[in-house]
Short mmCIF file of C-alpha atoms in Angstrom, two decimals:
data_model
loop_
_atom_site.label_atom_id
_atom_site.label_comp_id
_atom_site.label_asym_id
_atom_site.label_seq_id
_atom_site.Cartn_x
_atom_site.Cartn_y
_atom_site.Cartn_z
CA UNK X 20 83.97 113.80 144.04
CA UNK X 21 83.79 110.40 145.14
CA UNK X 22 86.12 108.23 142.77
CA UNK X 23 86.78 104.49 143.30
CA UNK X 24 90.56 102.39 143.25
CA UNK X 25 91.05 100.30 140.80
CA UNK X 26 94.37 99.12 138.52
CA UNK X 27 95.32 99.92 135.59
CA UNK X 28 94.84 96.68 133.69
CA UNK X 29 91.17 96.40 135.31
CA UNK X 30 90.65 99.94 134.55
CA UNK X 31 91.69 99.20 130.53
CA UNK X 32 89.19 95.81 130.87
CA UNK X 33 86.38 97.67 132.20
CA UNK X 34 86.51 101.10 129.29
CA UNK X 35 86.90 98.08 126.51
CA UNK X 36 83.54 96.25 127.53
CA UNK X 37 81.81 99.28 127.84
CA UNK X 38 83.40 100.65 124.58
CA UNK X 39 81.64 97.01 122.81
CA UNK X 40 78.63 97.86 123.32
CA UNK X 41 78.74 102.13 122.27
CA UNK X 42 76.69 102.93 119.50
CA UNK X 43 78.43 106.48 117.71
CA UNK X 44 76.10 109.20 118.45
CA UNK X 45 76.09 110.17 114.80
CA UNK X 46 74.77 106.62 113.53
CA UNK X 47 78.18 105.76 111.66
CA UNK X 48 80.23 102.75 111.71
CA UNK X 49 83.08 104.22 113.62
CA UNK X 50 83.49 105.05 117.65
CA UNK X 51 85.48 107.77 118.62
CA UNK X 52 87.00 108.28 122.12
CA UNK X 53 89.22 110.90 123.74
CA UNK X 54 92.11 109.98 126.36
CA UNK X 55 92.09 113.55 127.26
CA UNK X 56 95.03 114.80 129.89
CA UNK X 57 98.43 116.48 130.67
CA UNK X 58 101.25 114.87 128.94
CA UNK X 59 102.64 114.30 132.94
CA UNK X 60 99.18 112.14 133.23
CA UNK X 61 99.91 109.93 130.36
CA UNK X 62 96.80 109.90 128.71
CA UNK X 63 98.52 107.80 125.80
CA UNK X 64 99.11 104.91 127.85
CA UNK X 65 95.61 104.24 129.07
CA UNK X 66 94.53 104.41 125.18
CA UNK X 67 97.35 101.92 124.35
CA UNK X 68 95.96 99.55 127.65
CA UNK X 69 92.21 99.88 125.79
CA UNK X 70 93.81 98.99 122.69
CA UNK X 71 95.52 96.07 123.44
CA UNK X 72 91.93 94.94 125.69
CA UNK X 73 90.20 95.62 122.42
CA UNK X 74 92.25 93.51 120.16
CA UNK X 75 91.73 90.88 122.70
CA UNK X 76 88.49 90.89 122.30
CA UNK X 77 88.41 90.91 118.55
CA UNK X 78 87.57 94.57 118.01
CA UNK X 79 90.12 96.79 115.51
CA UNK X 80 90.61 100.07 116.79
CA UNK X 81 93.91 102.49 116.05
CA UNK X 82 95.24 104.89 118.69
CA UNK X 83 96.06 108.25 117.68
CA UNK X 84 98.35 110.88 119.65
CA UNK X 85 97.44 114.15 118.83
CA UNK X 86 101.42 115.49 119.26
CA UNK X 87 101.45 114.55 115.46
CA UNK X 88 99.19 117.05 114.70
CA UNK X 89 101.03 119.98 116.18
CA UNK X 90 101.31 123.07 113.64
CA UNK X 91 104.88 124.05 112.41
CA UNK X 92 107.20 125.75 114.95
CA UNK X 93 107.17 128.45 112.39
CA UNK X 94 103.38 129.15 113.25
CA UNK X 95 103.48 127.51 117.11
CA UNK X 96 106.24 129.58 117.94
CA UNK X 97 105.71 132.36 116.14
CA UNK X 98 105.24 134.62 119.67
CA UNK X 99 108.13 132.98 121.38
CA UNK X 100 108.82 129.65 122.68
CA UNK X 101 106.71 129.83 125.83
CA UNK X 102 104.10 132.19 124.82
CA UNK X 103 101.12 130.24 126.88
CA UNK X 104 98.17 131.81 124.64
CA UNK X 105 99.89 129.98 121.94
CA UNK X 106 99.74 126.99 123.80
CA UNK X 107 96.89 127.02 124.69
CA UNK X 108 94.96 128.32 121.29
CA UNK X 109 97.12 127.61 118.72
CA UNK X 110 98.94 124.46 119.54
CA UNK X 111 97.42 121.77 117.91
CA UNK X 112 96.32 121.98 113.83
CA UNK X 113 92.86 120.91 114.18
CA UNK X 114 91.95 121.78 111.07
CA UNK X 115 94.10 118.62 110.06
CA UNK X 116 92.56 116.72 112.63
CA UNK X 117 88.92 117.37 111.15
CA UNK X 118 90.14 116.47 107.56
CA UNK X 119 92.42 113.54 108.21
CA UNK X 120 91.49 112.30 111.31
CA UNK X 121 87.50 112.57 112.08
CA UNK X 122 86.32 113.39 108.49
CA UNK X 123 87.04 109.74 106.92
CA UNK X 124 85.31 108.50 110.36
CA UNK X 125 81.79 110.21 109.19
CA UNK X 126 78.79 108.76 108.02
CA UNK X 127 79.41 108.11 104.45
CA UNK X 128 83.16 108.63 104.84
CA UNK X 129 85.93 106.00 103.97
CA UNK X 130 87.66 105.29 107.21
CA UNK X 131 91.50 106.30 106.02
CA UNK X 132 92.52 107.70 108.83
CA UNK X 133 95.76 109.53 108.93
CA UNK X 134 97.80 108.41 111.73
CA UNK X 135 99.81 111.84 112.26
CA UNK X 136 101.03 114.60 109.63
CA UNK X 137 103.76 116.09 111.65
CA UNK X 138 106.75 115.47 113.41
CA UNK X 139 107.62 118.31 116.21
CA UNK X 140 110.79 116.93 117.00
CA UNK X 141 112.20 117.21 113.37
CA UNK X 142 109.42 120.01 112.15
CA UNK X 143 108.83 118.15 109.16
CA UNK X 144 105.88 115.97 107.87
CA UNK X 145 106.01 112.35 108.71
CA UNK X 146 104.54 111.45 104.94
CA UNK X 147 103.17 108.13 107.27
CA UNK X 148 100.53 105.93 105.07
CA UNK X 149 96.81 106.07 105.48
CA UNK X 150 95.53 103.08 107.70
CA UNK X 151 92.28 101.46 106.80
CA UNK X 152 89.70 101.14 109.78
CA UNK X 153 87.09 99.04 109.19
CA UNK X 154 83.51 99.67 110.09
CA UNK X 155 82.84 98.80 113.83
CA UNK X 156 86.66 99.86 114.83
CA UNK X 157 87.24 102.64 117.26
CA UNK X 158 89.29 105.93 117.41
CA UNK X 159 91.17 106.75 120.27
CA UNK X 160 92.72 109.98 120.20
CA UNK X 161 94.91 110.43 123.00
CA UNK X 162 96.51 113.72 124.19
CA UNK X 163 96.53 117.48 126.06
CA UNK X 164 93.10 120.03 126.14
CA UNK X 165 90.81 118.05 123.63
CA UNK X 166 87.68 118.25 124.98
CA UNK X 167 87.68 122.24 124.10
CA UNK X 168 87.93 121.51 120.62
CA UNK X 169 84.30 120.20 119.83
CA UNK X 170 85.25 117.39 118.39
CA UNK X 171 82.42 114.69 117.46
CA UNK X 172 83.71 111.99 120.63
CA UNK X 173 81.66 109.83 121.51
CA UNK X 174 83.07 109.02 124.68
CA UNK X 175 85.32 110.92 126.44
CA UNK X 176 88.02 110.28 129.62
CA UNK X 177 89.90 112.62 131.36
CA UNK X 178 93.01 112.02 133.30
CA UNK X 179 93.26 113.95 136.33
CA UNK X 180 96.19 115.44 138.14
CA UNK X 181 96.07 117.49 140.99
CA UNK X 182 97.78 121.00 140.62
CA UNK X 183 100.52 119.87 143.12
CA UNK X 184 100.84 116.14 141.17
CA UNK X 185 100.87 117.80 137.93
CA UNK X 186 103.88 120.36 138.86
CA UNK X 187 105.55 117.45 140.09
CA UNK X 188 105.39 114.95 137.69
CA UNK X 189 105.84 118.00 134.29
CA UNK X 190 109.99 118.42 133.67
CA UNK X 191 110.48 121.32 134.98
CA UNK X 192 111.07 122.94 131.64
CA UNK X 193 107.78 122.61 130.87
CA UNK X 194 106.79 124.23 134.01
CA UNK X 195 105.63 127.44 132.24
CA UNK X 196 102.92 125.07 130.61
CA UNK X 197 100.89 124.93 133.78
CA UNK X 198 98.89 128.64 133.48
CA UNK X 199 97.12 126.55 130.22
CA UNK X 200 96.10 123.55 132.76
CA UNK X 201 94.25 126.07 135.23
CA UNK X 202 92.79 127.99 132.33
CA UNK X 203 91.58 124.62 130.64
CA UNK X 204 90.07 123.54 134.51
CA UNK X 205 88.76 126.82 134.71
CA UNK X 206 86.99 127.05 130.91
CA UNK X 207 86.92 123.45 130.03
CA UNK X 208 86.15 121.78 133.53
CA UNK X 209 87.00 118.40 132.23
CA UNK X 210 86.93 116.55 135.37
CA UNK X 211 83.44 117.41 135.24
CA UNK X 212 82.94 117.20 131.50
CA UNK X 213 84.16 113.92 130.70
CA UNK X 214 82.35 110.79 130.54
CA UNK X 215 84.67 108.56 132.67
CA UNK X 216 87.30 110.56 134.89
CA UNK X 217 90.39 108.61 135.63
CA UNK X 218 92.61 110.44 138.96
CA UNK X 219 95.99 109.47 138.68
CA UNK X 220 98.14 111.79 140.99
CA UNK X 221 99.97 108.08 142.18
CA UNK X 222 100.84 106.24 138.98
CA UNK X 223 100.73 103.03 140.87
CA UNK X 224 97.39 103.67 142.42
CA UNK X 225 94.66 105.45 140.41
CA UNK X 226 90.89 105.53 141.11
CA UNK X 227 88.20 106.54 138.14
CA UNK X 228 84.17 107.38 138.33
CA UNK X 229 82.80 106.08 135.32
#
């Protein structure tokens, strides 16, 4: 794949002018983007970098990490503590994500989005307040395996390790993660199935197609 360098702070310029001018698929109000990517790849930064380009520009948009959507460690854990299936499958409460998340974002819906539900770190609900996005702001959901969910993006970019970056760059106590990555490259293909493809295996010097 032929990818091109380019900075971070050029890279964050260039996805916020081309995120003005996206129209949502479904004919609603509301864009919705995926930072898709290991958490070694830091997905969540390059949504915070569009954020801050956005607001710059006048345009309202709230970042979302979906880490505070996790199930309960009674039902993620319920096989063990590195059981990969559950990793992989039953990780993330989606079914919270659809209702709080990309529901209100709908044609016809309100646009109270709920910023996150749950806490993993304490296993308890973060009871956070709804926040108000107005018509024309954007969602951008940032975090691990979302573009095998289905959801309704409207743009999506995938951050790219290389196996050898990516075993690098995860603690290695998360090194029985991995076996999900190369499942998720093998059923997913993301680096093919994203819109823009960001390859970040040297923080300091990434290079996108987009």
């Amino acid at each position: 794949m032929r990818l091109e360098a380019i900075t971070w702070d050029r890279l964050g310029d260039l996805l916020a002018e081309r995120l003005l001018d996206l129209k949502p698929a479904d004919g609603g109000p509301w864009t919705r983007v995926a930072f898709d990517g290991a958490p070694a790849a830091r997905p969540g930064d390059l949504a915070e970098r569009v954020a801050e380009a956005l607001r710059v520009r006048g345009r309202p948009s709230l970042t979302v990490a979906a880490e505070g959507f996790l199930r309960p460690a009674s039902v993620r854990l319920e096989y063990g503590r590195q059981d990969i299936d559950a990793y992989y499958d039953g990780r993330l409460d989606t079914g919270a994500l659809w209702r709080e998340v990309f529901g209100p974002l709908e044609p016809g819906g309100d646009g109270r989005v709920l910023p996150d539900l749950w806490d993993p770190v304490t296993d308890r609900a973060t009871r956070s307040p709804y926040v108000q996005l107005p018509p024309g702001g954007l969602l951008l959901l940032h975090g691990p395996l979302l573009l095998r969910h289905w959801f309704p993006f409207d743009l999506t970019v995938h951050v790219l390790l290389s196996p050898g970056a990516l075993r690098r760059r995860t603690p290695e106590a998360d090194h029985w993660t991995l076996p999900a990555y190369e499942r998720y490259a093998d059923e997913t293909d993301p680096a093919g199935a994203a819109d823009v493809l960001v390859r970040a295996d040297d923080p300091r010097h990434p290079a996108w197609r987009g």
